[in-house]
Amino acid sequence: MNSRYRLYLHTLVSLFFLTSSAFAQESASDVDADKTRDGVVRLEASGAPFLSQEWLRDFQTPPRVYRPLQIVHGSDMSNPKTVEYYRDECGLGGLVVNVGGAEYIRSAENWARFVKGVQNIVDAQMRVWIYDEDGYPSLGAGGVVLEGHPELGALELAYDPEHDPPYYVRDCYEFTHSSNNVFKARRYPNPLNPAATQRFIDVTHRRYREELGDLYQKVEAFFTDEPAMMAANLGVIQEEDIRSRVPYVDPIDPEKKMLPVVSWCDDLPERYFEKYNESLEDALPSLFAGDSPEDRKARRQFWTLLGQLDCQRYYAQIQDFCHETPNGPVASGHTLYEENILMQVPLDGNKLEVLKRFDIPGMDMLNSDPIAYYYGNWAAAAFPLTAAILTGQRRMMTEISDFSQLVAGERKPATLELMQATAGWQSASGATDYMLYYRVDGADYRNEKTHAAYCEYVGRLNATLMDAQPVRKVLLYYPIEELQEEFRPVADKIGVNNQSQRVREIVESFNIIGAGLSRVQTSFCLADRSTLANLTKTPTDPEEAARIQGLFSAVIFPAGSQKIQYDWVDPDFKEYWTSSEEPLQLWEDVARAFADVTGPRLTPTPSYPSFVEGAFERDGRLVFVVVNVVPEEYETDMTLTGIPSDQKFDAANWIQLDPESGAMTDLPAKDGVIHVKMKGRQTLIFVSPQLQR
């Protein structure tokens, strides 16, 4: 992102925080910081530095700027009482809206109702985001983009040895996400075609700007939902009761042959030759088969180019449009299949690159059981957090629901306890902007009161963490180039079992290391080859290099990674290469292998693999968010490790913050050791005294 855009975003965020004090005056009760009540100890009691009045006030009664937004797209907000209900009864900070209605963006009546609704939200001093689609995936504008413009539809290059010619271009719809999702089966525009994205912007983003007028600058962000290159078989929806309810806007062709395919655009051969001075036609056989160095090179070049085109022709176009309006909405949203690095090849090319074109990169979290963090969801969070850090940003969006609980097991909504613990690990992972699909009702244990309690809980997390900087000393190498080299399109559902042994080795090692670092309370970021290059003496992106050099101290390479010699700008920067001959199998292996590169962390004694932890720094203090993701209580001593020996604290005691109750407790410490007792699925925040450097 160039300096003008960084300055613009910095200005926006600054205005955001200035506005928060006005919100707090309206929504927060007065707090007397000198009083002790119900176990809340005066913060200056032991001589520990006093937290700022703003921090104290906002934590105890979070203003709306820190609270979640409810996704109500398609709903009618033209009655002020409806908006006030969400604000006053449900405790929300804002709403995610769109024009809605049966005719979606085609109806003047729908637009008038929508504008009235936004005016009501603004009058209620609530936050406003715009969801940019009628359902998902984004880019279709509810079918409008393709109306009268079939040439803008998604394309795929298929391989069929029985066809003449064996490599040929066809429409991309059947067997893809656009025909296998739980919203609607409908044809999808081509994100690799800049004209498709431009039409999407014209009928969506530009129309919102025109209809809203002066209200447009009250909108914080556009939320784009699961755009992707489509030519990939993700499998069909397994739950028959769900699949049977999905409307088919565009019928499926039962005669279409299931084949290996890759995404395509009309000018791809020209762009390939322009970038590599090589013929794409000559490289086509290598895209689908072959183990030679030339085959791997062709695949890497192809997927690198496709990823760059996807980034430039979809994400960058939307971000550039957002930046046209000073103090207007910024670009946000999330991608598809965030937790599966193999699928990121055909869907994104390189997920880090596309996420870096969001001003507020985001994630999708359909599972509100916090233990799911260890089973892939750590990766879903690591990608947008890394993208934010690499682009010099702090905010990170999460779309959160209990979809998994509603479609599996007892098929009941998540409890407040599960919702809060899930929010805890997401905040520990960097999330700041919560977009809720949680229903207010639906069970006797879910109502306005519990919704408000959840919103206050998230607000307290943000009151502490949104103005804190993540501390992530360790990098886990994102082996996207190796996966690009190895990836072979297949006709069936794509998975590691129909890929090469090297793919299985890379994916398994990456997942074990990521989950293992999490099990030993080690916060980390991801890095592709481009990121690593910017930590060397010859960076490829000087602006990014200036932001990130000095932030990290080590990189861990999963098994199967290609060895490259780096000339690090920091002579003490460490490389750790995971052995293919002796691969790591368990989180205990990870703990032993990487114990000396953790960065600052609080670790329980003995080790406890059910604590999710995030490390931050604010006002010269270390801030640790610790979440017990299992229902069992645990009591332990936690030891601070990973800080330089010459750094000391100017006081002995820490402060413990409880986002559920709002309690702030003085916490005695000795030699960096604090005693902690955590309930099942509880989140606690531990704030150190100020560091002396």
XYZ file of C-alpha atoms in Angstrom:
693
model
C 0.000 0.000 0.000
C 1.454 3.368 -0.908
C 2.044 6.139 1.597
C -1.071 8.114 0.626
C -3.283 5.159 1.456
C -1.469 4.450 4.707
C -1.906 8.094 5.728
C -5.579 7.928 4.783
C -6.150 4.799 6.875
C -4.198 6.216 9.799
C -6.391 9.312 9.690
C -9.521 7.170 9.614
C -8.449 5.092 12.593
C -7.442 8.214 14.521
C -10.859 9.733 13.918
C -12.333 6.433 15.024
C -10.633 6.611 18.413
C -11.475 10.288 18.876
C -15.101 9.449 18.220
C -14.967 6.684 20.824
C -14.719 9.191 23.657
C -17.925 10.854 22.516
C -19.634 7.479 22.367
C -18.321 6.644 25.823
C -19.782 9.811 27.310
C -23.183 8.726 26.121
C -23.013 4.990 26.802
C -20.649 4.606 29.751
C -21.494 5.310 33.342
C -19.083 7.329 35.426
C -16.291 5.230 36.891
C -14.613 6.145 40.151
C -11.179 4.597 39.787
C -10.350 5.162 43.460
C -13.051 2.844 44.785
C -12.653 -0.798 45.665
C -15.742 -2.932 45.112
C -16.559 -6.649 45.058
C -12.972 -7.855 44.833
C -11.801 -5.189 42.411
C -8.609 -3.843 43.889
C -7.438 -0.263 43.432
C -4.963 -0.444 40.594
C -2.349 1.696 42.303
C -2.527 -0.287 45.549
C 0.867 -1.984 45.233
C 2.606 0.802 43.392
C 1.905 -0.694 39.982
C 1.565 1.990 37.306
C -1.983 3.221 37.116
C -3.799 2.399 33.904
C -5.015 5.438 32.043
C -8.440 6.830 32.857
C -9.508 6.149 29.274
C -8.403 2.502 29.460
C -10.092 2.055 32.826
C -13.345 3.714 31.758
C -13.614 1.951 28.413
C -12.869 -1.467 29.886
C -15.519 -1.242 32.572
C -18.216 0.160 30.265
C -17.143 -0.270 26.639
C -18.339 2.407 24.195
C -19.943 1.325 20.945
C -16.752 1.814 18.946
C -15.420 -1.385 20.577
C -18.600 -3.450 20.415
C -19.665 -5.973 17.745
C -21.864 -5.270 14.734
C -24.877 -7.418 13.901
C -25.169 -8.619 10.310
C -28.740 -7.733 9.314
C -28.350 -7.527 5.531
C -31.684 -7.709 3.793
C -33.521 -6.424 6.858
C -35.627 -3.276 7.010
C -34.041 -0.659 9.290
C -36.374 2.187 8.284
C -38.113 2.112 11.680
C -35.927 3.877 14.283
C -37.303 1.555 16.977
C -35.719 -1.425 15.239
C -32.302 0.224 15.360
C -32.794 1.281 18.970
C -33.676 -2.312 19.854
C -30.331 -3.545 18.554
C -28.512 -0.744 20.335
C -30.291 -0.670 23.692
C -31.623 -4.190 24.209
C -28.894 -6.174 22.451
C -25.887 -4.018 23.378
C -24.497 -3.808 19.858
C -22.116 -1.201 18.537
C -23.403 -1.157 14.973
C -25.055 -2.949 12.076
C -23.925 -4.526 8.807
C -26.555 -3.680 6.211
C -27.292 -3.765 2.513
C -30.069 -2.572 0.270
C -31.993 -5.854 0.558
C -35.443 -6.554 -0.773
C -36.753 -9.041 -3.324
C -35.405 -6.960 -6.199
C -32.132 -6.271 -4.401
C -30.355 -3.334 -6.123
C -32.973 -3.024 -8.886
C -35.726 -1.290 -6.901
C -35.951 2.463 -6.157
C -38.245 1.629 -3.242
C -35.604 -0.668 -1.769
C -32.981 2.070 -2.074
C -35.184 4.667 -0.368
C -35.870 2.274 2.506
C -32.170 1.453 2.799
C -31.079 5.117 2.929
C -33.664 5.785 5.633
C -32.303 2.844 7.582
C -28.721 4.087 7.384
C -29.878 7.518 8.535
C -31.529 5.861 11.552
C -28.332 3.952 12.383
C -26.252 7.119 12.158
C -28.778 9.060 14.246
C -28.518 6.328 16.877
C -24.724 6.884 16.889
C -24.100 3.306 15.831
C -21.457 2.045 13.439
C -22.356 1.166 9.825
C -20.785 -1.409 7.518
C -22.155 -2.396 4.102
C -22.317 -6.023 2.998
C -21.581 -5.883 -0.734
C -23.616 -8.828 -2.022
C -27.033 -10.459 -2.032
C -25.814 -13.483 -0.119
C -22.445 -14.886 -1.171
C -19.951 -15.276 -2.811
C -19.385 -11.612 -3.623
C -18.990 -10.326 -7.183
C -22.358 -11.277 -8.692
C -24.424 -8.380 -7.281
C -27.357 -10.744 -6.941
C -26.986 -11.775 -10.584
C -26.925 -8.223 -11.960
C -23.281 -8.371 -13.093
C -24.041 -11.179 -15.561
C -27.423 -9.864 -16.717
C -26.925 -9.074 -20.386
C -23.192 -9.745 -19.984
C -22.576 -13.500 -20.204
C -19.077 -12.727 -21.477
C -18.175 -11.687 -17.899
C -18.781 -15.188 -16.521
C -16.097 -17.305 -14.863
C -14.013 -19.494 -17.166
C -11.962 -22.636 -16.693
C -9.368 -24.461 -18.751
C -10.259 -28.157 -18.773
C -8.079 -31.125 -19.586
C -9.707 -34.111 -21.310
C -7.487 -36.542 -23.267
C -10.623 -37.731 -25.095
C -11.450 -34.231 -26.346
C -10.036 -32.554 -29.431
C -8.156 -30.446 -28.460
C -7.397 -31.946 -25.009
C -7.008 -28.499 -23.424
C -10.001 -26.223 -23.949
C -11.784 -23.318 -22.268
C -15.374 -23.674 -21.011
C -17.777 -21.971 -18.611
C -16.965 -22.441 -14.926
C -19.999 -23.279 -12.754
C -20.749 -26.961 -12.179
C -18.734 -28.723 -9.439
C -17.553 -25.375 -7.947
C -18.354 -23.289 -4.892
C -20.808 -21.196 -6.908
C -22.985 -24.299 -7.402
C -22.244 -25.912 -4.025
C -22.921 -23.450 -1.215
C -25.724 -23.055 1.304
C -27.116 -19.787 -0.100
C -27.884 -20.047 -3.821
C -26.505 -21.959 -6.776
C -25.906 -19.348 -9.473
C -23.309 -18.585 -12.090
C -20.354 -16.480 -11.008
C -18.534 -13.621 -12.758
C -14.838 -13.965 -13.463
C -12.624 -12.224 -10.861
C -9.753 -12.525 -13.364
C -11.662 -10.300 -15.778
C -11.246 -6.636 -14.741
C -14.445 -5.736 -16.618
C -16.452 -8.060 -14.338
C -15.137 -6.377 -11.194
C -15.666 -2.944 -12.703
C -19.298 -3.757 -13.429
C -19.670 -5.117 -9.888
C -18.275 -1.847 -8.508
C -20.516 0.230 -10.768
C -23.758 -1.493 -9.782
C -22.816 -1.971 -6.124
C -20.190 0.290 -4.556
C -20.702 3.282 -6.819
C -24.470 2.974 -6.482
C -24.197 3.005 -2.682
C -22.103 6.152 -2.905
C -24.648 7.838 -5.147
C -27.710 6.809 -3.128
C -26.249 7.619 0.298
C -24.890 11.054 -0.582
C -23.432 12.669 2.549
C -24.247 9.525 4.559
C -21.658 7.614 2.520
C -18.844 8.997 4.654
C -20.553 7.638 7.765
C -20.005 4.099 6.492
C -16.866 2.493 7.918
C -16.250 -0.334 5.467
C -17.477 -2.504 2.624
C -17.595 -6.192 3.555
C -16.876 -8.547 0.640
C -17.683 -12.195 1.283
C -15.758 -15.237 -0.011
C -14.716 -14.118 -3.495
C -12.511 -16.688 -5.173
C -11.191 -18.050 -8.412
C -13.839 -20.687 -9.014
C -12.235 -23.545 -10.954
C -11.875 -26.025 -8.108
C -14.006 -28.944 -6.978
C -14.664 -28.415 -3.264
C -17.152 -31.266 -3.022
C -20.895 -31.199 -2.518
C -22.781 -30.236 0.645
C -22.994 -33.406 2.704
C -26.045 -32.553 4.811
C -29.060 -33.546 2.715
C -31.506 -31.412 4.717
C -29.346 -28.336 3.974
C -28.581 -29.156 0.354
C -32.250 -29.773 -0.430
C -33.156 -26.218 0.637
C -30.601 -24.450 -1.580
C -32.369 -22.718 -4.510
C -30.872 -23.279 -7.955
C -31.050 -19.904 -9.687
C -29.040 -21.331 -12.580
C -29.693 -24.978 -13.447
C -26.903 -27.518 -13.391
C -25.936 -29.169 -16.680
C -26.150 -32.918 -15.929
C -24.169 -33.712 -19.085
C -21.140 -31.645 -18.158
C -18.113 -33.840 -17.691
C -16.200 -33.637 -14.425
C -12.604 -32.895 -15.404
C -9.389 -31.438 -14.002
C -9.643 -27.659 -14.461
C -7.820 -24.410 -13.695
C -9.229 -20.871 -13.663
C -8.848 -18.881 -16.855
C -9.260 -15.470 -18.492
C -9.090 -14.526 -22.148
C -5.821 -12.593 -21.977
C -3.972 -15.106 -19.820
C -1.635 -16.330 -22.600
C -0.610 -12.727 -23.312
C -0.061 -11.949 -19.640
C 1.987 -15.159 -19.206
C 4.269 -14.319 -22.110
C 4.547 -10.718 -20.935
C 5.652 -11.808 -17.451
C 7.863 -14.807 -18.266
C 8.725 -14.446 -21.965
C 7.502 -18.016 -22.399
C 4.549 -19.603 -24.177
C 1.654 -20.644 -21.941
C 0.433 -23.067 -24.603
C 3.706 -24.980 -24.325
C 3.292 -25.091 -20.543
C -0.280 -26.447 -20.485
C 0.670 -30.150 -20.078
C 2.799 -29.229 -17.046
C -0.198 -27.641 -15.297
C -1.863 -31.027 -15.014
C 1.014 -33.536 -14.740
C 4.765 -34.012 -14.642
C 7.505 -34.166 -12.036
C 10.417 -32.551 -13.828
C 11.945 -29.229 -12.695
C 10.456 -27.666 -15.826
C 6.972 -28.911 -14.886
C 7.250 -27.512 -11.373
C 8.553 -24.204 -12.677
C 5.621 -23.883 -15.104
C 3.089 -24.602 -12.334
C 4.681 -22.112 -9.970
C 4.745 -19.442 -12.665
C 1.136 -20.098 -13.648
C -0.292 -19.925 -10.127
C 1.855 -16.945 -9.202
C 0.484 -15.068 -12.214
C -3.114 -16.125 -11.542
C -2.814 -14.988 -7.935
C -1.440 -11.617 -8.992
C -4.229 -11.118 -11.529
C -6.845 -12.092 -8.946
C -5.315 -9.627 -6.504
C -5.089 -6.790 -9.024
C -8.351 -7.352 -10.850
C -10.648 -7.974 -7.886
C -9.263 -6.952 -4.488
C -7.159 -4.006 -5.632
C -9.934 -2.572 -7.811
C -12.333 -2.540 -4.868
C -9.754 -1.087 -2.500
C -8.830 1.599 -5.032
C -12.481 2.578 -5.427
C -12.871 2.836 -1.648
C -9.837 5.105 -1.468
C -11.312 7.512 -4.015
C -13.485 9.091 -1.300
C -11.590 10.779 1.563
C -12.870 9.467 4.902
C -15.199 7.086 3.073
C -15.603 3.368 3.705
C -12.514 1.193 3.488
C -12.186 -2.323 2.043
C -12.742 -5.323 4.261
C -14.023 -8.881 4.086
C -12.713 -12.410 4.037
C -11.786 -15.111 1.555
C -12.705 -18.784 1.148
C -11.097 -21.832 2.760
C -8.828 -19.873 5.077
C -7.668 -22.851 7.135
C -6.627 -25.085 4.195
C -3.339 -24.034 2.583
C -3.621 -26.551 -0.263
C -6.949 -25.071 -1.437
C -5.408 -21.612 -1.415
C -3.532 -22.438 -4.622
C -6.592 -22.795 -6.921
C -8.786 -20.328 -5.007
C -6.348 -17.436 -4.370
C -2.955 -18.213 -5.834
C -1.449 -16.715 -2.658
C -3.803 -15.878 0.206
C -1.418 -13.463 1.927
C -1.169 -11.369 -1.222
C -4.925 -10.963 -1.677
C -5.525 -10.277 2.032
C -2.960 -7.470 1.923
C -5.356 -5.558 -0.342
C -7.876 -5.274 2.487
C -7.676 -2.207 4.729
C -9.207 -4.413 7.424
C -8.351 -8.019 6.528
C -10.809 -10.567 7.844
C -11.652 -14.162 8.625
C -14.772 -16.340 8.708
C -15.505 -18.373 11.841
C -18.457 -20.757 11.585
C -17.614 -22.772 14.693
C -18.261 -21.445 18.200
C -16.625 -24.308 20.055
C -13.322 -22.754 21.202
C -11.451 -26.072 21.069
C -11.774 -25.837 17.262
C -8.965 -23.255 17.400
C -6.449 -26.093 17.550
C -7.961 -27.960 14.604
C -7.255 -25.506 11.817
C -8.903 -22.310 12.980
C -5.585 -20.932 14.218
C -4.640 -20.687 10.530
C -7.872 -18.905 9.621
C -6.859 -16.171 12.070
C -3.133 -16.160 11.314
C -3.574 -15.107 7.681
C -5.532 -11.853 8.197
C -3.496 -10.884 11.266
C -0.287 -11.366 9.280
C -1.698 -9.337 6.385
C -2.555 -6.508 8.784
C 0.919 -6.484 10.328
C 2.669 -6.612 6.948
C 0.683 -3.593 5.734
C 1.135 -1.596 8.941
C -2.431 -1.942 10.183
C -4.002 -3.067 13.429
C -7.632 -3.846 12.769
C -8.826 -7.320 11.771
C -12.375 -8.386 11.006
C -14.110 -11.621 11.972
C -17.447 -12.894 10.727
C -18.615 -15.129 13.557
C -21.534 -17.548 13.906
C -22.497 -20.873 15.467
C -23.291 -22.472 12.104
C -21.369 -25.635 13.029
C -23.380 -26.042 16.223
C -26.652 -25.552 14.340
C -25.946 -28.160 11.657
C -24.106 -30.823 13.670
C -24.404 -32.687 16.957
C -27.374 -31.526 19.025
C -28.154 -28.798 16.451
C -28.602 -26.147 19.087
C -27.293 -22.579 19.260
C -24.027 -22.045 21.105
C -24.199 -21.036 24.743
C -22.957 -17.657 25.936
C -19.973 -19.406 27.522
C -18.935 -20.912 24.174
C -19.510 -17.639 22.349
C -17.360 -15.709 24.808
C -14.512 -18.225 24.767
C -14.543 -18.178 20.962
C -14.359 -14.386 21.030
C -11.506 -14.704 23.507
C -9.288 -16.767 21.227
C -10.117 -14.563 18.243
C -9.085 -11.433 20.147
C -5.941 -13.233 21.275
C -5.338 -13.889 17.569
C -5.739 -10.211 16.663
C -9.457 -9.789 15.835
C -10.937 -6.347 16.557
C -14.061 -5.916 14.398
C -16.727 -8.525 15.169
C -19.514 -9.121 12.625
C -22.198 -11.330 14.179
C -24.469 -13.896 12.573
C -25.532 -15.034 16.052
C -29.297 -14.979 16.440
C -30.576 -13.066 19.434
C -33.205 -15.730 20.113
C -33.472 -19.377 19.108
C -33.084 -20.986 22.526
C -34.160 -20.329 26.105
C -30.531 -19.536 26.976
C -30.118 -17.011 24.132
C -31.922 -13.688 24.388
C -31.344 -9.947 24.445
C -29.692 -10.161 27.853
C -27.128 -12.765 26.792
C -26.516 -10.912 23.525
C -25.799 -7.723 25.451
C -23.470 -9.628 27.786
C -21.573 -10.983 24.788
C -21.280 -7.515 23.237
C -19.982 -6.063 26.497
C -17.466 -8.920 26.727
C -16.128 -8.217 23.226
C -16.136 -4.507 24.002
C -13.882 -5.064 27.009
C -11.486 -7.155 24.957
C -11.258 -4.381 22.367
C -10.999 -1.642 24.987
C -7.710 -3.260 26.003
C -6.438 -4.717 22.728
C -7.469 -2.471 19.838
C -4.914 0.120 20.910
C -2.293 -2.559 21.638
C 0.238 -3.882 19.140
C 0.543 -7.637 18.572
C 3.939 -9.040 19.534
C 4.809 -11.920 17.221
C 8.526 -12.719 17.194
C 8.229 -16.072 15.432
C 7.394 -16.550 11.764
C 5.990 -19.792 10.373
C 6.877 -20.103 6.714
C 3.830 -20.183 4.427
C 4.951 -22.672 1.745
C 2.695 -21.404 -1.009
C 5.369 -21.511 -3.725
C 6.146 -25.148 -2.938
C 2.427 -25.958 -3.097
C 2.089 -24.064 -6.380
C 4.893 -26.210 -7.802
C 3.262 -29.434 -6.670
C -0.454 -28.765 -7.147
C -2.161 -30.921 -9.763
C -5.791 -30.188 -10.666
C -8.040 -33.242 -10.293
C -11.593 -33.945 -11.402
C -12.783 -35.038 -7.957
C -12.873 -33.060 -4.730
C -9.415 -31.638 -4.109
C -7.559 -32.925 -1.072
C -4.112 -33.978 0.080
C -4.901 -37.622 -0.700
C -5.040 -36.942 -4.457
C -1.874 -34.850 -4.446
C 1.809 -35.747 -4.281
C 3.648 -37.112 -1.269
C 5.469 -33.791 -0.971
C 2.152 -31.926 -0.726
C 1.024 -34.241 2.071
C 4.338 -33.751 3.843
C 4.218 -29.947 3.565
C 0.581 -29.585 4.645
C 0.925 -31.985 7.570
C 4.124 -30.324 8.803
C 2.669 -26.807 8.498
C -0.424 -27.825 10.456
C 1.502 -29.644 13.182
C 3.885 -26.731 13.725
C 1.116 -24.117 13.790
C -1.051 -26.080 16.194
C 2.004 -27.073 18.232
C 3.203 -23.509 18.700
C -0.315 -22.644 19.821
C -0.313 -25.489 22.329
C 2.757 -23.981 23.991
C 1.304 -20.439 24.069
C 3.562 -19.079 21.318
C 2.158 -16.267 19.198
C 3.388 -16.192 15.604
C 2.830 -14.775 12.127
C 3.145 -16.271 8.663
C 5.687 -15.384 5.966
C 5.902 -16.276 2.303
C 9.071 -15.835 0.227
C 8.206 -12.206 -0.481
C 7.942 -11.453 3.239
C 11.231 -13.182 3.979
C 12.948 -11.241 1.193
C 11.968 -8.021 2.951
C 13.882 -9.142 6.039
C 17.106 -9.402 4.044
C 19.696 -6.851 2.999
C 18.155 -6.735 -0.500
C 14.399 -6.297 0.089
C 11.997 -6.413 -2.849
C 9.513 -3.987 -1.243
C 11.354 -1.233 0.674
C 8.135 0.114 2.221
C 7.167 -3.255 3.671
C 10.761 -3.866 4.701
C 10.798 -0.599 6.665
C 7.663 -1.708 8.531
C 8.667 -5.233 9.437
C 12.440 -5.311 9.881
C 13.123 -5.663 13.573
C 9.705 -7.159 14.374
C 10.710 -10.815 14.056
C 13.550 -12.906 15.418
C 13.144 -16.336 13.792
C 11.440 -18.280 11.010
C 10.411 -21.940 11.090
C 10.239 -23.861 7.808
C 7.868 -26.848 7.562
C 9.141 -30.123 6.166
C 9.261 -30.143 2.379
C 10.211 -26.464 2.108
C 12.785 -25.595 -0.510
C 16.049 -24.407 1.010
C 17.148 -20.936 -0.093
C 20.095 -18.962 1.228
C 19.067 -15.680 2.894
C 21.272 -12.739 3.811
C 19.288 -11.449 6.785
C 19.576 -7.783 7.707
C 19.549 -8.866 11.367
C 22.610 -11.069 11.925
C 20.913 -12.686 14.927
C 17.817 -13.726 12.951
C 17.442 -17.517 13.196
C 16.307 -20.139 10.687
C 14.822 -23.466 11.773
C 14.405 -26.141 9.136
C 12.081 -28.992 9.978
C 13.566 -32.321 8.969
C 11.746 -34.516 6.463
C 13.674 -37.511 7.775
C 12.562 -36.901 11.374
C 9.281 -34.987 11.050
C 7.540 -33.496 14.055
C 4.539 -35.590 15.059
C 3.112 -33.992 18.208
C 2.862 -30.590 19.829
C 5.376 -31.826 22.401
C 7.877 -32.232 19.559
C 7.247 -28.638 18.525
C 7.703 -27.457 22.109
C 11.083 -29.107 22.364
C 12.284 -28.091 18.913
C 11.457 -24.391 19.142
C 11.642 -23.577 22.856
C 14.275 -20.874 22.364
C 12.447 -18.763 19.747
C 9.097 -18.159 21.371
C 9.206 -14.422 22.014
C 7.382 -13.081 25.087
C 4.867 -15.531 26.529
C 3.273 -16.662 29.757
C 3.662 -20.398 30.173
C 1.981 -22.630 32.767
C 3.949 -25.063 34.919
C 3.494 -27.888 34.154
C 2.653 -27.289 30.490
C -1.039 -27.056 29.681
C -1.980 -27.447 25.987
C -5.499 -26.024 26.336
C -4.500 -22.390 26.844
C -4.700 -20.161 23.772
C -2.554 -17.074 24.269
C -1.995 -13.821 22.447
C 0.858 -11.424 23.248
C 0.543 -7.645 22.824
C 2.212 -4.444 23.989
C 0.464 -1.242 25.062
C 1.777 1.852 26.809
C 5.080 0.124 27.532
C 3.354 -2.874 29.126
C 3.091 -6.453 27.956
C -0.519 -7.603 27.627
C -1.348 -11.303 27.456
C -4.778 -12.676 26.577
C -5.157 -16.232 27.851
C -8.159 -18.432 27.028
C -8.913 -21.786 28.616
C -10.709 -23.451 25.703
C -11.858 -26.560 27.600
C -14.615 -26.801 30.264
C -12.267 -27.926 33.059
C -10.849 -25.482 35.618
C -7.097 -25.105 35.852
C -4.891 -23.511 38.499
C -1.218 -22.907 37.829
C 1.799 -20.668 38.101
C 2.530 -18.889 34.837
C 6.060 -17.778 34.064
C 7.028 -14.933 31.783
C 9.709 -15.957 29.304
C 11.108 -14.670 26.059
C 12.032 -11.087 26.963
C 15.603 -9.786 26.830
C 17.570 -10.134 30.051
C 18.225 -6.391 30.187
C 14.499 -5.572 30.347
C 13.023 -5.161 33.810
C 9.723 -4.027 35.276
C 9.390 -0.847 37.303
C 7.053 -2.611 39.786
C 6.332 -6.122 41.004
C 2.590 -6.483 40.584
C 0.601 -7.188 37.453
C -3.064 -6.426 36.772
C -5.615 -9.091 35.906
C -8.587 -8.021 33.779
C -11.714 -10.162 33.477
C -13.701 -9.264 30.322
C -16.740 -11.162 31.560
C -17.236 -9.337 34.860
C -15.217 -6.187 34.245
C -13.150 -6.885 37.352
C -9.633 -5.414 37.565
C -7.521 -7.223 40.125
C -4.071 -6.486 41.496
C -1.957 -9.612 40.862
C 1.218 -10.200 42.875
C 4.197 -11.406 40.854
C 7.696 -12.560 41.684
C 10.432 -12.908 39.083
C 7.859 -12.821 36.334
C 5.735 -15.591 37.890
C 2.033 -15.046 38.570
C -0.471 -17.442 40.084
C -3.540 -17.975 37.926
C -6.810 -19.800 38.468
C -8.988 -20.111 35.385
C -12.495 -21.430 35.112
C -13.462 -23.605 32.206
C -13.675 -21.608 28.957
C -12.633 -18.440 30.732
C -10.633 -15.606 29.195
C -8.363 -13.437 31.333
C -6.064 -10.566 30.404
C -2.774 -10.071 32.245
C -1.137 -6.635 32.071
C 2.469 -6.316 33.168
C 4.007 -3.301 34.914
C 5.835 -0.945 32.616
C 8.977 -2.307 31.033
C 12.267 -0.531 31.563
C 14.518 -0.813 28.536
